[in-house]
mmCIF file of C-alpha atoms and ligand atoms in Angstrom:
data_model
loop_
_atom_site.group_PDB
_atom_site.id
_atom_site.type_symbol
_atom_site.label_atom_id
_atom_site.label_comp_id
_atom_site.label_asym_id
_atom_site.label_seq_id
_atom_site.Cartn_x
_atom_site.Cartn_y
_atom_site.Cartn_z
ATOM 1 C CA MET N 248 0.107 -0.439 -0.371
ATOM 2 C CA ILE N 249 0.811 3.542 -1.194
ATOM 3 C CA LYS N 250 1.040 5.912 2.432
ATOM 4 C CA ALA N 251 3.522 8.710 0.700
ATOM 5 C CA PHE N 252 5.178 10.810 -2.251
ATOM 6 C CA LEU N 253 8.420 11.943 -1.891
ATOM 7 C CA PHE N 254 9.257 14.654 -4.355
ATOM 8 C CA ASP N 255 13.048 15.887 -6.056
ATOM 9 C CA LEU N 256 11.997 20.054 -5.685
ATOM 10 C CA ASP N 257 14.526 21.294 -8.726
ATOM 11 C CA GLY N 258 12.790 20.284 -12.729
ATOM 12 C CA VAL N 259 9.695 18.171 -10.715
ATOM 13 C CA LEU N 260 8.144 20.623 -9.098
ATOM 14 C CA VAL N 261 9.564 23.783 -10.272
ATOM 15 C CA ASP N 262 11.522 25.306 -13.335
ATOM 16 C CA THR N 263 14.614 25.565 -11.353
ATOM 17 C CA ALA N 264 16.891 22.410 -13.218
ATOM 18 C CA VAL N 265 17.434 25.429 -16.177
ATOM 19 C CA PHE N 266 19.020 27.630 -13.708
ATOM 20 C CA HIS N 267 20.616 25.946 -12.765
ATOM 21 C CA TYR N 268 21.940 24.976 -15.929
ATOM 22 C CA LYS N 269 21.978 28.516 -16.529
ATOM 23 C CA ALA N 270 24.507 29.576 -13.285
ATOM 24 C CA TRP N 271 26.772 26.611 -13.913
ATOM 25 C CA LYS N 272 27.072 27.054 -17.885
ATOM 26 C CA ARG N 273 28.001 30.609 -16.612
ATOM 27 C CA LEU N 274 30.882 30.038 -14.600
ATOM 28 C CA ALA N 275 31.620 26.998 -16.029
ATOM 29 C CA ASN N 276 32.620 29.848 -19.438
ATOM 30 C CA GLN N 277 34.188 32.516 -16.841
ATOM 31 C CA LEU N 278 36.486 29.564 -16.001
ATOM 32 C CA GLY N 279 37.247 29.097 -20.077
ATOM 33 C CA PHE N 280 35.696 26.474 -21.418
ATOM 34 C CA ASP N 281 31.913 25.583 -21.592
ATOM 35 C CA ILE N 282 29.056 22.560 -21.018
ATOM 36 C CA ASP N 283 26.585 21.522 -22.964
ATOM 37 C CA GLU N 284 22.945 19.948 -21.963
ATOM 38 C CA GLU N 285 24.377 16.354 -22.035
ATOM 39 C CA PHE N 286 27.293 17.025 -19.419
ATOM 40 C CA ASN N 287 24.364 18.884 -17.496
ATOM 41 C CA GLU N 288 22.489 15.698 -16.793
ATOM 42 C CA THR N 289 24.600 14.539 -14.523
ATOM 43 C CA LEU N 290 24.896 17.254 -12.110
ATOM 44 C CA LYS N 291 21.054 16.774 -11.781
ATOM 45 C CA GLY N 292 20.289 15.514 -8.021
ATOM 46 C CA ILE N 293 23.824 16.474 -7.287
ATOM 47 C CA SER N 294 25.284 18.690 -4.427
ATOM 48 C CA ARG N 295 26.553 22.055 -4.953
ATOM 49 C CA MET N 296 30.412 21.327 -3.962
ATOM 50 C CA ASP N 297 29.825 17.936 -5.772
ATOM 51 C CA SER N 298 27.868 19.417 -9.076
ATOM 52 C CA LEU N 299 31.253 22.272 -9.076
ATOM 53 C CA ASP N 300 34.063 19.171 -8.551
ATOM 54 C CA ALA N 301 32.149 17.778 -11.820
ATOM 55 C CA ILE N 302 32.761 20.340 -13.700
ATOM 56 C CA LEU N 303 36.003 21.325 -13.023
ATOM 57 C CA LYS N 304 37.162 17.647 -13.753
ATOM 58 C CA HIS N 305 35.510 17.916 -16.714
ATOM 59 C CA GLY N 306 37.231 21.849 -18.223
ATOM 60 C CA GLY N 307 40.217 20.221 -16.978
ATOM 61 C CA VAL N 308 40.736 22.898 -14.221
ATOM 62 C CA SER N 309 41.556 22.273 -11.027
ATOM 63 C CA LEU N 310 41.199 25.193 -7.964
ATOM 64 C CA SER N 311 42.138 25.351 -4.319
ATOM 65 C CA GLN N 312 39.297 24.627 -1.428
ATOM 66 C CA GLU N 313 39.192 28.300 -0.785
ATOM 67 C CA GLU N 314 38.838 29.601 -4.679
ATOM 68 C CA LYS N 315 36.092 26.381 -4.875
ATOM 69 C CA GLU N 316 33.957 27.621 -2.438
ATOM 70 C CA LYS N 317 34.310 31.338 -4.104
ATOM 71 C CA TYR N 318 33.204 29.892 -7.106
ATOM 72 C CA ALA N 319 30.519 27.889 -5.710
ATOM 73 C CA LYS N 320 28.810 30.907 -3.589
ATOM 74 C CA ILE N 321 29.147 33.345 -6.836
ATOM 75 C CA LYS N 322 26.991 30.578 -8.982
ATOM 76 C CA ASN N 323 24.688 30.265 -6.371
ATOM 77 C CA ASP N 324 24.023 34.207 -6.365
ATOM 78 C CA TRP N 325 23.553 33.893 -9.851
ATOM 79 C CA TYR N 326 21.970 31.372 -9.471
ATOM 80 C CA LEU N 327 19.410 33.588 -6.383
ATOM 81 C CA GLU N 328 19.384 35.910 -9.399
ATOM 82 C CA LEU N 329 17.202 33.863 -11.108
ATOM 83 C CA VAL N 330 15.365 32.827 -8.425
ATOM 84 C CA ASN N 331 13.739 35.830 -6.672
ATOM 85 C CA GLN N 332 12.314 36.212 -9.905
ATOM 86 C CA MET N 333 10.351 33.253 -9.077
ATOM 87 C CA THR N 334 6.633 33.809 -8.468
ATOM 88 C CA VAL N 335 3.528 31.780 -7.749
ATOM 89 C CA ASN N 336 3.159 30.835 -11.499
ATOM 90 C CA ASP N 337 7.066 29.430 -12.223
ATOM 91 C CA ILE N 338 5.139 25.917 -10.814
ATOM 92 C CA LEU N 339 5.170 22.823 -13.022
ATOM 93 C CA PRO N 340 1.811 22.954 -14.844
ATOM 94 C CA GLY N 341 -0.612 20.705 -12.637
ATOM 95 C CA VAL N 342 1.923 20.514 -9.248
ATOM 96 C CA GLU N 343 -0.812 22.324 -7.047
ATOM 97 C CA THR N 344 -3.187 20.780 -7.714
ATOM 98 C CA PHE N 345 -1.679 16.839 -8.082
ATOM 99 C CA LEU N 346 -0.326 17.974 -4.325
ATOM 100 C CA LYS N 347 -3.672 19.121 -2.804
ATOM 101 C CA GLU N 348 -5.116 16.002 -4.350
ATOM 102 C CA SER N 349 -2.552 13.471 -3.024
ATOM 103 C CA ARG N 350 -3.292 14.831 0.830
ATOM 104 C CA SER N 351 -7.371 14.492 -0.061
ATOM 105 C CA ILE N 352 -6.482 10.546 -0.622
ATOM 106 C CA GLY N 353 -4.625 10.565 2.851
ATOM 107 C CA ILE N 354 -0.932 10.620 1.396
ATOM 108 C CA LYS N 355 1.786 11.410 3.210
ATOM 109 C CA ILE N 356 4.021 14.383 1.476
ATOM 110 C CA ALA N 357 7.984 15.321 2.115
ATOM 111 C CA LEU N 358 10.370 16.810 -0.223
ATOM 112 C CA GLY N 359 14.144 14.809 -1.064
ATOM 113 C CA SER N 360 15.985 17.718 -2.407
ATOM 114 C CA ALA N 361 19.628 18.110 -2.394
ATOM 115 C CA SER N 362 19.198 22.043 -2.591
ATOM 116 C CA LYS N 363 20.139 24.189 -0.343
ATOM 117 C CA ASN N 364 17.570 26.869 -1.612
ATOM 118 C CA ALA N 365 15.042 24.385 -0.940
ATOM 119 C CA SER N 366 12.627 26.458 1.318
ATOM 120 C CA LEU N 367 13.710 29.297 -0.333
ATOM 121 C CA ILE N 368 11.381 28.347 -3.778
ATOM 122 C CA LEU N 369 8.838 26.402 -1.990
ATOM 123 C CA GLU N 370 7.757 29.301 0.030
ATOM 124 C CA LYS N 371 8.185 31.651 -3.371
ATOM 125 C CA THR N 372 5.785 29.333 -5.295
ATOM 126 C CA GLY N 373 3.252 28.893 -2.196
ATOM 127 C CA ILE N 374 3.642 25.855 -1.752
ATOM 128 C CA LEU N 375 5.857 24.795 1.248
ATOM 129 C CA VAL N 376 2.313 24.711 3.296
ATOM 130 C CA LEU N 377 1.276 21.273 1.462
ATOM 131 C CA PHE N 378 4.580 19.822 2.914
ATOM 132 C CA ASP N 379 4.393 17.410 5.548
ATOM 133 C CA ALA N 380 8.491 16.867 5.808
ATOM 134 C CA ILE N 381 11.740 18.705 4.637
ATOM 135 C CA ILE N 382 14.397 17.467 3.414
ATOM 136 C CA ASP N 383 17.171 18.985 1.627
ATOM 137 C CA GLY N 384 20.621 19.613 1.180
ATOM 138 C CA ASN N 385 21.333 21.151 4.778
ATOM 139 C CA HIS N 386 19.792 17.879 5.502
ATOM 140 C CA VAL N 387 22.154 15.391 4.562
ATOM 141 C CA SER N 388 25.656 14.831 3.688
ATOM 142 C CA ARG N 389 25.380 12.652 0.740
ATOM 143 C CA SER N 390 24.758 12.929 -2.693
ATOM 144 C CA LYS N 391 22.093 11.629 -5.147
ATOM 145 C CA PRO N 392 22.388 8.803 -5.971
ATOM 146 C CA ASP N 393 23.291 8.031 -2.092
ATOM 147 C CA PRO N 394 19.957 6.548 -0.592
ATOM 148 C CA GLU N 395 20.059 9.088 2.088
ATOM 149 C CA VAL N 396 17.691 12.365 1.347
ATOM 150 C CA PHE N 397 15.003 10.100 0.324
ATOM 151 C CA LEU N 398 15.165 7.433 3.828
ATOM 152 C CA LYS N 399 15.614 10.832 5.926
ATOM 153 C CA GLY N 400 12.260 11.734 3.914
ATOM 154 C CA ALA N 401 10.158 8.202 5.008
ATOM 155 C CA GLU N 402 11.727 8.651 8.377
ATOM 156 C CA ALA N 403 10.313 12.043 8.846
ATOM 157 C CA LEU N 404 7.092 10.917 7.725
ATOM 158 C CA GLY N 405 7.087 7.864 10.272
ATOM 159 C CA VAL N 406 6.072 5.609 6.661
ATOM 160 C CA GLU N 407 8.179 2.090 5.602
ATOM 161 C CA ASN N 408 10.570 2.447 2.558
ATOM 162 C CA ASP N 409 8.434 0.268 0.176
ATOM 163 C CA ALA N 410 5.543 2.238 0.780
ATOM 164 C CA CYS N 411 6.984 5.698 -0.493
ATOM 165 C CA VAL N 412 6.934 6.594 -4.202
ATOM 166 C CA VAL N 413 9.449 8.912 -5.202
ATOM 167 C CA PHE N 414 8.491 11.392 -8.529
ATOM 168 C CA GLU N 415 12.252 12.208 -9.725
ATOM 169 C CA ASP N 416 13.507 14.824 -12.968
ATOM 170 C CA ALA N 417 17.174 12.927 -12.647
ATOM 171 C CA TYR N 418 19.192 9.344 -13.208
ATOM 172 C CA ALA N 419 20.546 9.568 -10.162
ATOM 173 C CA GLY N 420 17.170 10.161 -8.155
ATOM 174 C CA VAL N 421 15.348 7.730 -9.410
ATOM 175 C CA GLN N 422 18.725 5.264 -8.874
ATOM 176 C CA ALA N 423 18.505 6.718 -5.084
ATOM 177 C CA ALA N 424 15.023 5.788 -4.660
ATOM 178 C CA LYS N 425 15.810 2.411 -6.311
ATOM 179 C CA ALA N 426 18.583 1.617 -3.763
ATOM 180 C CA ALA N 427 15.945 3.226 -0.882
ATOM 181 C CA ASN N 428 13.915 -0.216 -1.848
ATOM 182 C CA MET N 429 11.167 2.630 -3.155
ATOM 183 C CA LEU N 430 9.146 2.732 -6.319
ATOM 184 C CA ALA N 431 10.084 6.118 -8.435
ATOM 185 C CA VAL N 432 8.243 7.807 -11.218
ATOM 186 C CA GLY N 433 10.623 9.330 -13.093
ATOM 187 C CA ILE N 434 9.490 13.143 -14.838
ATOM 188 C CA GLY N 435 10.814 13.532 -18.242
ATOM 189 C CA SER N 436 11.656 11.137 -21.419
ATOM 190 C CA GLU N 437 12.413 7.215 -20.937
ATOM 191 C CA GLU N 438 16.043 8.014 -22.969
ATOM 192 C CA VAL N 439 17.343 9.476 -19.698
ATOM 193 C CA LEU N 440 14.906 7.465 -17.183
ATOM 194 C CA HIS N 441 14.728 4.456 -18.628
ATOM 195 C CA ASN N 442 15.821 2.964 -14.254
ATOM 196 C CA ALA N 443 12.193 4.484 -13.433
ATOM 197 C CA ASP N 444 9.189 2.322 -12.591
ATOM 198 C CA LEU N 445 6.341 4.596 -14.413
ATOM 199 C CA ILE N 446 7.818 7.710 -17.140
ATOM 200 C CA THR N 447 5.374 11.065 -17.454
ATOM 201 C CA LYS N 448 5.937 14.120 -18.758
ATOM 202 C CA GLY N 449 5.121 15.570 -16.054
ATOM 203 C CA LEU N 450 2.621 16.039 -12.691
ATOM 204 C CA ASN N 451 0.115 17.414 -14.653
ATOM 205 C CA GLU N 452 -0.429 14.440 -16.771
ATOM 206 C CA MET N 453 -1.919 11.638 -14.420
ATOM 207 C CA SER N 454 -4.027 12.186 -11.082
ATOM 208 C CA PRO N 455 -2.375 10.333 -7.987
ATOM 209 C CA SER N 456 -5.140 7.776 -7.571
ATOM 210 C CA GLU N 457 -3.909 6.995 -11.280
ATOM 211 C CA ILE N 458 -0.196 6.470 -10.470
ATOM 212 C CA ILE N 459 -0.918 4.826 -7.874
ATOM 213 C CA THR N 460 -2.834 2.284 -9.903
ATOM 214 C CA LYS N 461 -0.092 2.565 -12.776
ATOM 215 C CA ILE N 462 2.800 1.706 -10.596
ATOM 216 C CA LEU N 463 1.761 -1.360 -8.192
HETATM 217 C C1 G1P W 11 22.150 21.953 -6.051
HETATM 218 C C2 G1P W 11 23.196 22.053 -7.103
HETATM 219 C C3 G1P W 11 22.657 21.990 -8.860
HETATM 220 C C4 G1P W 11 22.277 20.532 -7.957
HETATM 221 C C5 G1P W 11 21.177 20.346 -7.551
HETATM 222 C C6 G1P W 11 19.911 19.637 -7.269
HETATM 223 O O1 G1P W 11 21.287 23.040 -5.604
HETATM 224 O O2 G1P W 11 23.650 22.991 -6.952
HETATM 225 O O3 G1P W 11 23.941 21.382 -9.370
HETATM 226 O O4 G1P W 11 21.025 20.351 -9.809
HETATM 227 O O5 G1P W 11 21.218 20.818 -5.764
HETATM 228 O O6 G1P W 11 18.344 20.084 -6.851
HETATM 229 P P1 G1P W 11 22.108 24.364 -4.836
HETATM 230 O O7 G1P W 11 22.085 23.763 -3.235
HETATM 231 O O8 G1P W 11 22.865 25.182 -5.134
HETATM 232 O O9 G1P W 11 20.583 24.800 -4.807
HETATM 233 MG MG1 MG W 12 16.015 17.371 -10.161
#
């Protein structure tokens, strides 16, 4: 029986995955190289510092710890410039209805995100109140595909792992869900998310009850 839904943030509830890409690309360009969308896929679900390490490796650039912290902050400042322009209109289509319908059929809801900016974004888009628990980059030490973020989410909700469904747009996020012994709905393309139990283009495509029926 399904008792809880755990949602990734960037690319599932809000379109901030694009903002991360823009800000990381700008940083790479400043450091003298470029990143493309295909490489960006590998950063999804990965913490800020782990993302920076992956980008530097990709560009063949090595920096001291102090410089890395400086550049991570620069990237986050650029990212926040984009986030600060967000309003309630920036939640992805169908998200608010999906969350409300889930609650109305007794499903508990948690956030499971690698981002340290999660609460700010949920607040700006007006959906923070719909969550029973928030687990984000401030509560975990290991990036997806490690299951830590989802295990902590299930624990905070008081729900067994195998009664949880995770919603993810990242391959590493689906891997994390599987490692936590949870079911996974991939939000995006079959090509990227072939490890998910069910794939949909967005939360506006299926109702919570339909998801539960199809995934079991
Ligand atoms: C971090 C990373 C970003 C990654 C995101 C996943 O977010 O910077 O590359 O895609 O987690 O949600 P941040 O803590 O910087 O908001
Ligand atoms: Mg994501």
